[in-house]
Tab-separated table of C-alpha atoms and ligand atoms in Angstrom:
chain	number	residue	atom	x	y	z
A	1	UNK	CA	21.828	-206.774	1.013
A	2	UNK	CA	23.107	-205.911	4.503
A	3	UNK	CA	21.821	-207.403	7.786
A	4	UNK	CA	20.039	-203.872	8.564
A	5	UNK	CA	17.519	-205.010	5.221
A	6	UNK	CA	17.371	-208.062	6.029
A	7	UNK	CA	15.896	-207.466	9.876
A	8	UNK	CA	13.451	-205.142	7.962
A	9	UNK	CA	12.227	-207.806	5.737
A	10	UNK	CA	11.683	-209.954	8.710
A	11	UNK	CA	9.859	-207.173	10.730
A	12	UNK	CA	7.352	-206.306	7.613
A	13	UNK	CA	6.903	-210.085	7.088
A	14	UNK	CA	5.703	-210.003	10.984
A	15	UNK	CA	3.570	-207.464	10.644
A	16	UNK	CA	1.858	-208.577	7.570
A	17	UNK	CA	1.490	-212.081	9.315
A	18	UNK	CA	-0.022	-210.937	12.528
A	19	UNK	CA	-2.728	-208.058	10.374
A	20	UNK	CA	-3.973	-211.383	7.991
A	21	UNK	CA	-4.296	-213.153	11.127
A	22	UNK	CA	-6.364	-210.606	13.070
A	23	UNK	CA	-8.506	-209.886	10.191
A	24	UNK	CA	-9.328	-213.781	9.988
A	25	UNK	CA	-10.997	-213.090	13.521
A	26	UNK	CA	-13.523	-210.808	11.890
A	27	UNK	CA	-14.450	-213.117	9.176
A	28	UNK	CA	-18.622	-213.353	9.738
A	29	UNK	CA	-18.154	-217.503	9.283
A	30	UNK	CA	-15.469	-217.550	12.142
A	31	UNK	CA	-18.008	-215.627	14.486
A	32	UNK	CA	-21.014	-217.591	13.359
A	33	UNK	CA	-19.316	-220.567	14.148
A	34	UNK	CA	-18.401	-219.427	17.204
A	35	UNK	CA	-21.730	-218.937	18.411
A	36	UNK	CA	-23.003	-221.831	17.083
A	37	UNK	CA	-20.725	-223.830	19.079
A	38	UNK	CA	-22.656	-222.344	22.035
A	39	UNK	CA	-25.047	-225.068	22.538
A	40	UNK	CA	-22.134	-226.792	23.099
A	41	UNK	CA	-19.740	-224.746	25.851
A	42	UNK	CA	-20.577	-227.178	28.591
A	43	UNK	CA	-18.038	-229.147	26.614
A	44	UNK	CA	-14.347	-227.933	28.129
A	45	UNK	CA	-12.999	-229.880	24.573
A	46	UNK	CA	-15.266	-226.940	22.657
A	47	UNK	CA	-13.610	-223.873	24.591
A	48	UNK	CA	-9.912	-225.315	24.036
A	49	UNK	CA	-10.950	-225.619	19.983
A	50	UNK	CA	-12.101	-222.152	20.725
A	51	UNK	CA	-9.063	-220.633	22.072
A	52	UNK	CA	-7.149	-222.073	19.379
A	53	UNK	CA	-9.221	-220.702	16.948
A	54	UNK	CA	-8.613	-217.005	18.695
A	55	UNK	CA	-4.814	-217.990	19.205
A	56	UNK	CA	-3.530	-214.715	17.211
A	57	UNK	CA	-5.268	-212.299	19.923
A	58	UNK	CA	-3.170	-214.419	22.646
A	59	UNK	CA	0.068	-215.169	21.599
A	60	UNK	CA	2.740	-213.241	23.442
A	61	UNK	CA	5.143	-214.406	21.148
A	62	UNK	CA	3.763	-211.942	18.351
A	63	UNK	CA	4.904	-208.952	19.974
A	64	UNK	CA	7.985	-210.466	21.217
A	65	UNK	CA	8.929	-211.138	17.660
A	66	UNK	CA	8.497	-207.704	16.527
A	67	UNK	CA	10.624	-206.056	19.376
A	68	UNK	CA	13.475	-208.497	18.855
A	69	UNK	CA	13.664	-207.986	15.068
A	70	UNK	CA	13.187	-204.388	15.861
A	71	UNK	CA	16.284	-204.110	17.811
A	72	UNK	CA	18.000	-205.782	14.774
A	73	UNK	CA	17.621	-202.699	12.829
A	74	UNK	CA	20.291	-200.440	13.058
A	75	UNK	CA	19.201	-197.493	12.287
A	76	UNK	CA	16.224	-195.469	14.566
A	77	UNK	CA	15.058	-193.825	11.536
A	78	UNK	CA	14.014	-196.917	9.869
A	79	UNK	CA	12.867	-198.390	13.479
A	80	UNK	CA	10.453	-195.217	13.619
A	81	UNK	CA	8.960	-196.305	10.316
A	82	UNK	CA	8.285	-199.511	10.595
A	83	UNK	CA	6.548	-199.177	13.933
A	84	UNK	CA	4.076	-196.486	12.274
A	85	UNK	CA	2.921	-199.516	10.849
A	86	UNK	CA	1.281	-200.852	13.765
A	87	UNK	CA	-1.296	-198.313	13.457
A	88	UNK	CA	-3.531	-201.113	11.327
A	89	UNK	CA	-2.497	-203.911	13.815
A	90	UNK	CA	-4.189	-201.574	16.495
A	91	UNK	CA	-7.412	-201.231	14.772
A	92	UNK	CA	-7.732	-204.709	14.242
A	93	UNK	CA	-7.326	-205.440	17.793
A	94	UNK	CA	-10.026	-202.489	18.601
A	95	UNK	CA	-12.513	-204.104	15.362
A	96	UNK	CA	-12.063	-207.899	17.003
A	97	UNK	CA	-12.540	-205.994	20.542
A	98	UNK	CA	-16.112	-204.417	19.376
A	99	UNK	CA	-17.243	-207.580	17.290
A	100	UNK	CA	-16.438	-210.150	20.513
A	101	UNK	CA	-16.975	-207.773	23.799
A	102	UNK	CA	-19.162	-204.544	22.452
A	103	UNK	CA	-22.638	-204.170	23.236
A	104	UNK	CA	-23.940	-205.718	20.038
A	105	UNK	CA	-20.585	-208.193	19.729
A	106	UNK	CA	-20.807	-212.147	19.943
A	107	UNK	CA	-20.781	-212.325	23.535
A	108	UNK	CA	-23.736	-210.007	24.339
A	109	UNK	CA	-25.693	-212.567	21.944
A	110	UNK	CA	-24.702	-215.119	23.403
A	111	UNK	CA	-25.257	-214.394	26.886
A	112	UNK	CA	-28.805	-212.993	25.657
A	113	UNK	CA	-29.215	-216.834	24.661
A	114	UNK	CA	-28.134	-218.326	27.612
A	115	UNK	CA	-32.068	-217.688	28.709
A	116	UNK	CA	-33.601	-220.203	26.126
A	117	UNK	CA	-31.275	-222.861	27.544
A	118	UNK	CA	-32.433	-225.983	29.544
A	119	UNK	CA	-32.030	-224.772	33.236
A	120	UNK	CA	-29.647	-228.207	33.700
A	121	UNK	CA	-26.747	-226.842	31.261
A	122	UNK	CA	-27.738	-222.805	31.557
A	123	UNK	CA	-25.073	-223.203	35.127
A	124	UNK	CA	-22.150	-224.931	33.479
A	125	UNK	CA	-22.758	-223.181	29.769
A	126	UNK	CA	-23.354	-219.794	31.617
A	127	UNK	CA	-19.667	-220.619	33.916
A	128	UNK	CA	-17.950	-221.496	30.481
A	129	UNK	CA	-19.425	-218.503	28.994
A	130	UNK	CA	-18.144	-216.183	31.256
A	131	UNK	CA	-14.679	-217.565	31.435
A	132	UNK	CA	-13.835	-217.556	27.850
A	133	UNK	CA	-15.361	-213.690	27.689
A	134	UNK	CA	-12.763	-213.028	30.374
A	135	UNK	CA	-10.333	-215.165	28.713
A	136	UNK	CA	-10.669	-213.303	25.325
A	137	UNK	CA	-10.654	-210.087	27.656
A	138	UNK	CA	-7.354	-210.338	28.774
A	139	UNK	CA	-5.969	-211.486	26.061
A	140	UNK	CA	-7.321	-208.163	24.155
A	141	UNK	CA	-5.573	-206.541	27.017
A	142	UNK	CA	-2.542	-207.656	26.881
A	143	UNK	CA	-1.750	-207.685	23.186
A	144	UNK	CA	-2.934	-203.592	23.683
A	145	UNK	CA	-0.050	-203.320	26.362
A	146	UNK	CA	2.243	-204.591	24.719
A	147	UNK	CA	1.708	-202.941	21.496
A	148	UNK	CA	1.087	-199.592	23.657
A	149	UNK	CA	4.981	-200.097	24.760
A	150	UNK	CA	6.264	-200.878	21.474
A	151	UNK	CA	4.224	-197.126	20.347
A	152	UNK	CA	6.689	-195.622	23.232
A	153	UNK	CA	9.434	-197.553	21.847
A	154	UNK	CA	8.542	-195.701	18.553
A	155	UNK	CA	8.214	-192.185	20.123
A	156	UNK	CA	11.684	-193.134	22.095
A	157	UNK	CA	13.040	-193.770	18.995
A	158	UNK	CA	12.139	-190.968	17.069
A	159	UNK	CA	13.188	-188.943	19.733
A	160	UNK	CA	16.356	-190.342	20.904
A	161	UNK	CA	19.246	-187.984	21.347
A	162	UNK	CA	22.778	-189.212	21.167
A	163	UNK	CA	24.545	-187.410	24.321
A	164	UNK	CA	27.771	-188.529	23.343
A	165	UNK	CA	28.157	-187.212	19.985
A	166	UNK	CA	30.687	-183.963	19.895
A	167	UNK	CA	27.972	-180.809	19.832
A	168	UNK	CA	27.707	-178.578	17.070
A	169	UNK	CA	30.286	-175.487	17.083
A	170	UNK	CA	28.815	-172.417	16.394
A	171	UNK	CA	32.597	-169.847	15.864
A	172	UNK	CA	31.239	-166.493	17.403
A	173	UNK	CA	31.873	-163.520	15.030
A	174	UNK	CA	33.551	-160.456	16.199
A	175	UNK	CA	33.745	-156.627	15.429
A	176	UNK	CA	36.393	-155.550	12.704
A	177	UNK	CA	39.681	-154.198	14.014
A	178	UNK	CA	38.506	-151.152	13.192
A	179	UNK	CA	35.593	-150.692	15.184
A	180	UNK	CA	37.491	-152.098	18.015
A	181	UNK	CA	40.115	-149.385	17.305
A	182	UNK	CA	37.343	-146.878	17.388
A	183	UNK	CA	35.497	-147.968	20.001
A	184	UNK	CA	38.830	-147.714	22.374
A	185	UNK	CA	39.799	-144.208	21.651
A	186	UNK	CA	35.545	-143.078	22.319
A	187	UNK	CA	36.097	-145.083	25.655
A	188	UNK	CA	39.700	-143.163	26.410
A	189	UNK	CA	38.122	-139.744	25.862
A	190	UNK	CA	35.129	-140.749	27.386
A	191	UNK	CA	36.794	-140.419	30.158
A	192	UNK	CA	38.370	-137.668	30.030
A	193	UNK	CA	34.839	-135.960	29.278
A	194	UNK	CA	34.097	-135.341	25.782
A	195	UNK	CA	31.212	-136.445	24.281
A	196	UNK	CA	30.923	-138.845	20.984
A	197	UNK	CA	29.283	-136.630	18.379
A	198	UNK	CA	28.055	-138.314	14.603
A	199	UNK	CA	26.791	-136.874	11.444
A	200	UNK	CA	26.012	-137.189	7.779
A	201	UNK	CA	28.280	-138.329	5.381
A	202	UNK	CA	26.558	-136.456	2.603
A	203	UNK	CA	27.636	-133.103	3.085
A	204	UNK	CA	27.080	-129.791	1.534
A	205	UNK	CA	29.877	-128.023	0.308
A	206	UNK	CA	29.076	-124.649	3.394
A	207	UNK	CA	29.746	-127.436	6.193
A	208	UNK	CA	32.572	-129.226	4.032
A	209	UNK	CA	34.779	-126.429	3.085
A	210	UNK	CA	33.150	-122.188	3.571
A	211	UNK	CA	32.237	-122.892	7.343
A	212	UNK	CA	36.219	-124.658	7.997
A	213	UNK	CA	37.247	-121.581	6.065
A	214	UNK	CA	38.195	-122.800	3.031
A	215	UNK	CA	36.931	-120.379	0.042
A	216	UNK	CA	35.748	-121.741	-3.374
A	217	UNK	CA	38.663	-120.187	-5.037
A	218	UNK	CA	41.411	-121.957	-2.743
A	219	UNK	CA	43.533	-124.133	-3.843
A	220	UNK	CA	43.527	-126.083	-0.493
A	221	UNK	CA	40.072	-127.209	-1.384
A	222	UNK	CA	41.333	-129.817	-4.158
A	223	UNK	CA	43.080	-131.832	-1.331
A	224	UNK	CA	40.034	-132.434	0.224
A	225	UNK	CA	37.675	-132.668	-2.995
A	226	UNK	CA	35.927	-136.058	-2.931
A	227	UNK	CA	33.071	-137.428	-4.424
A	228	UNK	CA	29.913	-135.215	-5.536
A	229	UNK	CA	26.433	-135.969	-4.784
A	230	UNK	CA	25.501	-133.224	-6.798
A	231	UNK	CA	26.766	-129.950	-7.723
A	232	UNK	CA	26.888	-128.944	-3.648
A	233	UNK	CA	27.038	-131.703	-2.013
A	234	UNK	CA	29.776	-134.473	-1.627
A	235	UNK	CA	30.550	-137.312	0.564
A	236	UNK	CA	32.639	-135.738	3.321
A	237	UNK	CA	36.195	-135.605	3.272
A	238	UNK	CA	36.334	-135.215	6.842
A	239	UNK	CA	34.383	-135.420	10.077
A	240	UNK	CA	34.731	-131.476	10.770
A	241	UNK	CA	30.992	-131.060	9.537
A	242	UNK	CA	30.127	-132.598	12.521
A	243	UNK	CA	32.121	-130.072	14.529
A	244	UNK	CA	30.545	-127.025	13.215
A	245	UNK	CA	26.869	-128.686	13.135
A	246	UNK	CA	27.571	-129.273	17.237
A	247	UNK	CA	29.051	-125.634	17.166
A	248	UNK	CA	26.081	-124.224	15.482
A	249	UNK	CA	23.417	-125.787	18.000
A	250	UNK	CA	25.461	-125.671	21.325
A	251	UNK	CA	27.155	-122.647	23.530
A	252	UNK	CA	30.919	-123.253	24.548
A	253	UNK	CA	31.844	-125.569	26.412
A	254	UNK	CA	32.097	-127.719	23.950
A	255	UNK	CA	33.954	-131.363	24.018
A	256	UNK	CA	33.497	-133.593	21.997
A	257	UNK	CA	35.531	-136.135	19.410
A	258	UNK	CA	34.190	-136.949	16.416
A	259	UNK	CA	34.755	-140.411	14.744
A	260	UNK	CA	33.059	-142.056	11.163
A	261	UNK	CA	34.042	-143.043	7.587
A	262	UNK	CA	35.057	-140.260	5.159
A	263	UNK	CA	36.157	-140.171	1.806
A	264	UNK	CA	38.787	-138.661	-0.685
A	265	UNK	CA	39.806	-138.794	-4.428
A	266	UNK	CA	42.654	-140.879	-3.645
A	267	UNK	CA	44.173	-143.348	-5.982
A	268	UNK	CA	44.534	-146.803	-3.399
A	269	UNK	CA	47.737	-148.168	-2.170
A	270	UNK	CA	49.469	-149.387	0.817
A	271	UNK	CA	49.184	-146.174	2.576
A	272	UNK	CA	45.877	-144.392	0.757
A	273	UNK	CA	41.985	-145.484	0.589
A	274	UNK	CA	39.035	-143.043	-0.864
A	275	UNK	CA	37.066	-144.735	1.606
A	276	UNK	CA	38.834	-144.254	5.431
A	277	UNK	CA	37.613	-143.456	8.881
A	278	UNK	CA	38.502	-140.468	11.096
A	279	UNK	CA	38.825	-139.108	14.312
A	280	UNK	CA	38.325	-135.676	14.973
A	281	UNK	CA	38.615	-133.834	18.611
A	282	UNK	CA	37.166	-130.390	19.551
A	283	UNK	CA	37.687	-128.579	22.418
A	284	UNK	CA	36.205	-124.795	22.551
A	285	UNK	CA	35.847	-122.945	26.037
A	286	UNK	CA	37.823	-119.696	27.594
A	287	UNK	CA	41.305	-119.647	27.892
A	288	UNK	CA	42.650	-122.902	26.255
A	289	UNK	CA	46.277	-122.570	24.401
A	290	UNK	CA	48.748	-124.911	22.322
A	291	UNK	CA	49.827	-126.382	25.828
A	292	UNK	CA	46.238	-127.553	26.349
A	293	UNK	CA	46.007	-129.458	23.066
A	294	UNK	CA	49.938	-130.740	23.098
A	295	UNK	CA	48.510	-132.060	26.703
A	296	UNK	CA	45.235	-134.238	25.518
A	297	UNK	CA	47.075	-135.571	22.752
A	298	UNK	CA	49.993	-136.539	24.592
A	299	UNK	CA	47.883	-138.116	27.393
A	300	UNK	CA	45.697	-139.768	24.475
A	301	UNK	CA	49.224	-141.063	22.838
A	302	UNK	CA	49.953	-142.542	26.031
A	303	UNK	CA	46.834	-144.233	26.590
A	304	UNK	CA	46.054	-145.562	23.367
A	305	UNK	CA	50.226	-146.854	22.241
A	306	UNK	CA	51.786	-146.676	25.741
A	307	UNK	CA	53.682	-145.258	28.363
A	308	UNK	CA	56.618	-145.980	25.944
A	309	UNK	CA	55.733	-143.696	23.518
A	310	UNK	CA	56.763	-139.462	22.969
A	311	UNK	CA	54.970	-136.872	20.775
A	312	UNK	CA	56.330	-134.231	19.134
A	313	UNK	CA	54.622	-131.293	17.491
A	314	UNK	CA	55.815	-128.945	14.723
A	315	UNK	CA	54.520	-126.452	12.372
A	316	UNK	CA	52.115	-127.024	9.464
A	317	UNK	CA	49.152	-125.538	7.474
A	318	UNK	CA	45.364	-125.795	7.913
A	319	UNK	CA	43.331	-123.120	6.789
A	320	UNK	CA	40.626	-123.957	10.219
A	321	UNK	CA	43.686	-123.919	11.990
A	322	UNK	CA	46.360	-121.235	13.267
A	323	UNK	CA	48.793	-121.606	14.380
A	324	UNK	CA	48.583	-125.769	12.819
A	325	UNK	CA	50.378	-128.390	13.990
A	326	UNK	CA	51.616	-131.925	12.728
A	327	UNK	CA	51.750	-134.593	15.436
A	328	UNK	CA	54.431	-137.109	15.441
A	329	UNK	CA	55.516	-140.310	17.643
A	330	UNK	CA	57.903	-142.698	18.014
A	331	UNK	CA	58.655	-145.197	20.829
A	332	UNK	CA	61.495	-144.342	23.055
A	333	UNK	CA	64.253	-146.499	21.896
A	334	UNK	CA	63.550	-145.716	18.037
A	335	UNK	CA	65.035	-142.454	15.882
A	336	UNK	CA	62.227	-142.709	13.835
A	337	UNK	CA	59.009	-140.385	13.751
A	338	UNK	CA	55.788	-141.607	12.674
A	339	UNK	CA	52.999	-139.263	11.509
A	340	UNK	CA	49.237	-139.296	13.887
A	341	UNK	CA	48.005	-136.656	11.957
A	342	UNK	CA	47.015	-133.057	12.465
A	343	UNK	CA	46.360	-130.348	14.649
A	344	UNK	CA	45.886	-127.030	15.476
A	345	UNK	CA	44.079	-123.675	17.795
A	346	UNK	CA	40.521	-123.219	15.505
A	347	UNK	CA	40.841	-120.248	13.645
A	348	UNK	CA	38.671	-117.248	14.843
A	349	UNK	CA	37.124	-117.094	11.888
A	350	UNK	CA	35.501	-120.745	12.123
A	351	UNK	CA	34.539	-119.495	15.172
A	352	UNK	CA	33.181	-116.643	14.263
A	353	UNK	CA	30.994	-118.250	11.674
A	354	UNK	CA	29.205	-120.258	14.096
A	355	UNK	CA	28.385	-117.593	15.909
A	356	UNK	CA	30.799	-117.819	18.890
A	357	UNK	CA	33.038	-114.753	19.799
A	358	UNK	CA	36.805	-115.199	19.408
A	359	UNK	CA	37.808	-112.738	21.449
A	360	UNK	CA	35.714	-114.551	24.441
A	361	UNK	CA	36.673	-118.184	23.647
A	362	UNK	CA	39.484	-120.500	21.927
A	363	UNK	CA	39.758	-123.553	20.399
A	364	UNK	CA	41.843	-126.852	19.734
A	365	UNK	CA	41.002	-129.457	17.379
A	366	UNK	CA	42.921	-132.351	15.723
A	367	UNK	CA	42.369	-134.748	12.952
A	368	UNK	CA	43.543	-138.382	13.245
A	369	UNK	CA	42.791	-141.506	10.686
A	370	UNK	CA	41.477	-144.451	12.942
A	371	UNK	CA	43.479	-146.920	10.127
A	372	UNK	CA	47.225	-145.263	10.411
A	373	UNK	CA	46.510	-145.864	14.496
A	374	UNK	CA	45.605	-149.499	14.174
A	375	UNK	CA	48.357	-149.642	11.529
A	376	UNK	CA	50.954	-148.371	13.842
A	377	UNK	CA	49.757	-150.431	17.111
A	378	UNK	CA	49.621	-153.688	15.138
A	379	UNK	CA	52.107	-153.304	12.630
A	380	UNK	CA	49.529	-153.695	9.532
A	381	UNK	CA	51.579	-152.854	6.477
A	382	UNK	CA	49.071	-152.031	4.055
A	383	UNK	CA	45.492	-149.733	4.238
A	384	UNK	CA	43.548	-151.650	1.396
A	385	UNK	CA	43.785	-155.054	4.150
A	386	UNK	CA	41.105	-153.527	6.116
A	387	UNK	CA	38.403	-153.677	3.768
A	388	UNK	CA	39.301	-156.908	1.703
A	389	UNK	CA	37.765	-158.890	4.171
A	390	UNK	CA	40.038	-161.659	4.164
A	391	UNK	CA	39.270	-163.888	7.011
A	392	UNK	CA	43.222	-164.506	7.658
A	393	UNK	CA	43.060	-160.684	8.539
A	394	UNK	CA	40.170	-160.240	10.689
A	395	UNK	CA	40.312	-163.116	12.763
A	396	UNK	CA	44.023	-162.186	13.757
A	397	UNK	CA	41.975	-159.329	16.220
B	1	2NL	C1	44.487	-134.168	9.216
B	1	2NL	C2	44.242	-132.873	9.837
B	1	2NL	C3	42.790	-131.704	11.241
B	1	2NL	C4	41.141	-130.356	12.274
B	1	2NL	C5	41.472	-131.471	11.578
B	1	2NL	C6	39.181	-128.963	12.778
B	1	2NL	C7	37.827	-128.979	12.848
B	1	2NL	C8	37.175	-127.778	13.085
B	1	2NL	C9	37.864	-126.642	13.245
B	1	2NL	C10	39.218	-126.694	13.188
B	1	2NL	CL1	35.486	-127.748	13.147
B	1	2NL	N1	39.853	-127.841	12.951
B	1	2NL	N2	39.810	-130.144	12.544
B	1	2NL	C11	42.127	-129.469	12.692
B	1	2NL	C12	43.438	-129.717	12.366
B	1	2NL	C13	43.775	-130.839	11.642
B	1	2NL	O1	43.059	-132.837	10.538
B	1	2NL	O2	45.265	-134.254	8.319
B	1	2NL	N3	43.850	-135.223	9.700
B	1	2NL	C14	44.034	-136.522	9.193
């Protein structure tokens, strides 16, 4: 047994002690006698037997006890429970209060009585009488104090917060490299005015492949077959359904970049994922050319991998495109080029399927996968990392 269960003993002992006693006090013989003794209250001897009869409603020691062992207990949980149990100790004191001091309690008799006394010991008996009633009243008073304080005591201790214990640590979650990629290259074109445009992922297979100019019967479209819905709709391979939706409902000008996941029949490794996200950039209005495109990307290369950094662009195939280009960079000290993706002047045919006229307006556009950038800027060696979700990963960004 430790000391803690040992001060608890003692406390419940206490308590148990001082309820019996109180409850004695209401015993109908103690208050009979009582007023019986009234005849008798002229007598100083019979008010001191009195008093010592009512000791347990005066003893300041009672109280006193309880705090001390209180203290003793360690632990405020405990110390909360044990003081609940003064709840009976307080109705005692209210019972003994109503039976000695209310309207109908021993007191009221008695003083009711004092009448029928001889007029030579109704002074004296009617003195006495009055002093012990006052005597009892305080003592009533007191005992409700101090047990009113230890309640407080309780409430403290319930309540009691330790302000020197270390707080609680919440870690803060962040977004996934990825998002943070994407979000930086919507801020950089942003600014250089093109809007953010978004769009189904489910796709039909007009906005997928007929409307970028690919025909059922090409053999381009296998590259970018993915995964069917049904037999005309797939999860798209690209974000360019986007670009002919916002071609479709707006007039030229049109800026606006085009990022969100996508999805191709690839078999994973390091370098492929059938789930990815892309970027896509479209810029249709009068007069643009090659130079105007090999400028936003450049200024975009610059932005997004640094000042450090050159571009290079040289001929490819795109059936949406002509003439297509592949982009490539590398950082100035290094022979090495490293593929951003592709690009080209819209072909006037997609442009002519949305309605626009070709011989009015031109077009750039260019593809780029939001993981090969974050791969190249932080040196991330293998696609499938992104979506593992292995904290080591994520919480390096
Ligand atoms: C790649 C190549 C490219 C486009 C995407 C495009 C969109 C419309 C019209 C014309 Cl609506 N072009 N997008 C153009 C050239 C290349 O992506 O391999 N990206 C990863």
């Amino acid at each position: 047994m430790n000391s803690s269960n040992g001060s608890l003993k003692v406390v419940e002992q206490t308590l148990n002690q001082t309820q019996e006693q109180l409850f004695l006090l209401l015993d109908p013989s103690i208050l009979t006698n009582i007023q019986k003794q009234f005849q008798t209250f002229s007598d100083p001897k019979v008010l001191e037997d009195i008093k010592k009869q009512l000791r347990p409603i005066a003893d300041p020691h009672i109280f006193a006890d309880i705090k001390k062992n209180l203290r003793a207990l360690g632990d405020a949980t405990t110390r909360a429970d044990v003081l609940k149990q003064l709840r009976p100790i307080s109705e005692a004191f209210e019972a003994i209060r109503v039976e000695y001091l209310g309207r109908k309690g021993i007191f009221a008799q008695m003083f009711k009585e004092l009448g029928q006394l001889a007029p030579d010991k109704r002074a004296k008996t009617g003195q006495n009488l009055n002093a012990l009633k006052k005597w009892v009243s305080n003592a009533l008073e007191e005992r409700h104090n101090e047990l009113k304080a230890l309640s407080e005591a309780s409430i403290i201790a319930e309540e009691k917060v330790d302000l020197t214990l270390p707080g609680v640590y919440h870690s803060l979650g962040h977004l996934h490299l990825l998002t943070q990629v994407q979000q930086e290259i919507e801020s950089i074109f942003l600014h250089m005015g093109f809007d953010v445009a978004t769009g189904p992922e489910i796709e039909s297979e007009y906005y997928n492949f007929e409307a970028l100019n690919i025909p059922e019967d090409h053999p381009a479209r296998e590259e970018w077959d993915s995964f069917y819905i049904d037999d005309s709709h797939l999860l798209r391979p690209h974000t360019s359904p986007v670009q002919i939706r916002v071609m479709e409902q707006t007039d030229p000008p049109v800026r606006i970049i085009c990022p969100g996941r996508c999805y191709r029949r690839d078999t994973q490794d390091a370098t492929h994922s059938p789930v990815f996200h892309q970027v896509e950039l479209l810029w249709v209005e009068e007069g643009l050319s090659l130079a105007n495109l090999k400028y936003v990307i450049e200024y975009f290369v610059h932005e997004f991998f640094g000042a450090e950094y050159e571009m290079r662009l040289s001929g490819d195939f795109f059936p949406f495109t002509e003439p297509s280009v592949q982009v490539h960079m590398r950082s100035l000290g290094s022979s090495d080029w490293l593929e951003l993706g592709g690009a080209g002047m819209v072909d006037p045919a997609v442009l002519a399927k949305v309605g626009y006229d070709p011989e009015k307006v031109t077009g750039f556009a260019f593809g780029f996968g939001i993981e090969r950038m974050a791969m190249l800027r932080y040196g991330i060696d293998d696609i499938r990392t992104f979506l593992t979700n292995d904290l080591r990963f994520i919480e390096q960004f």
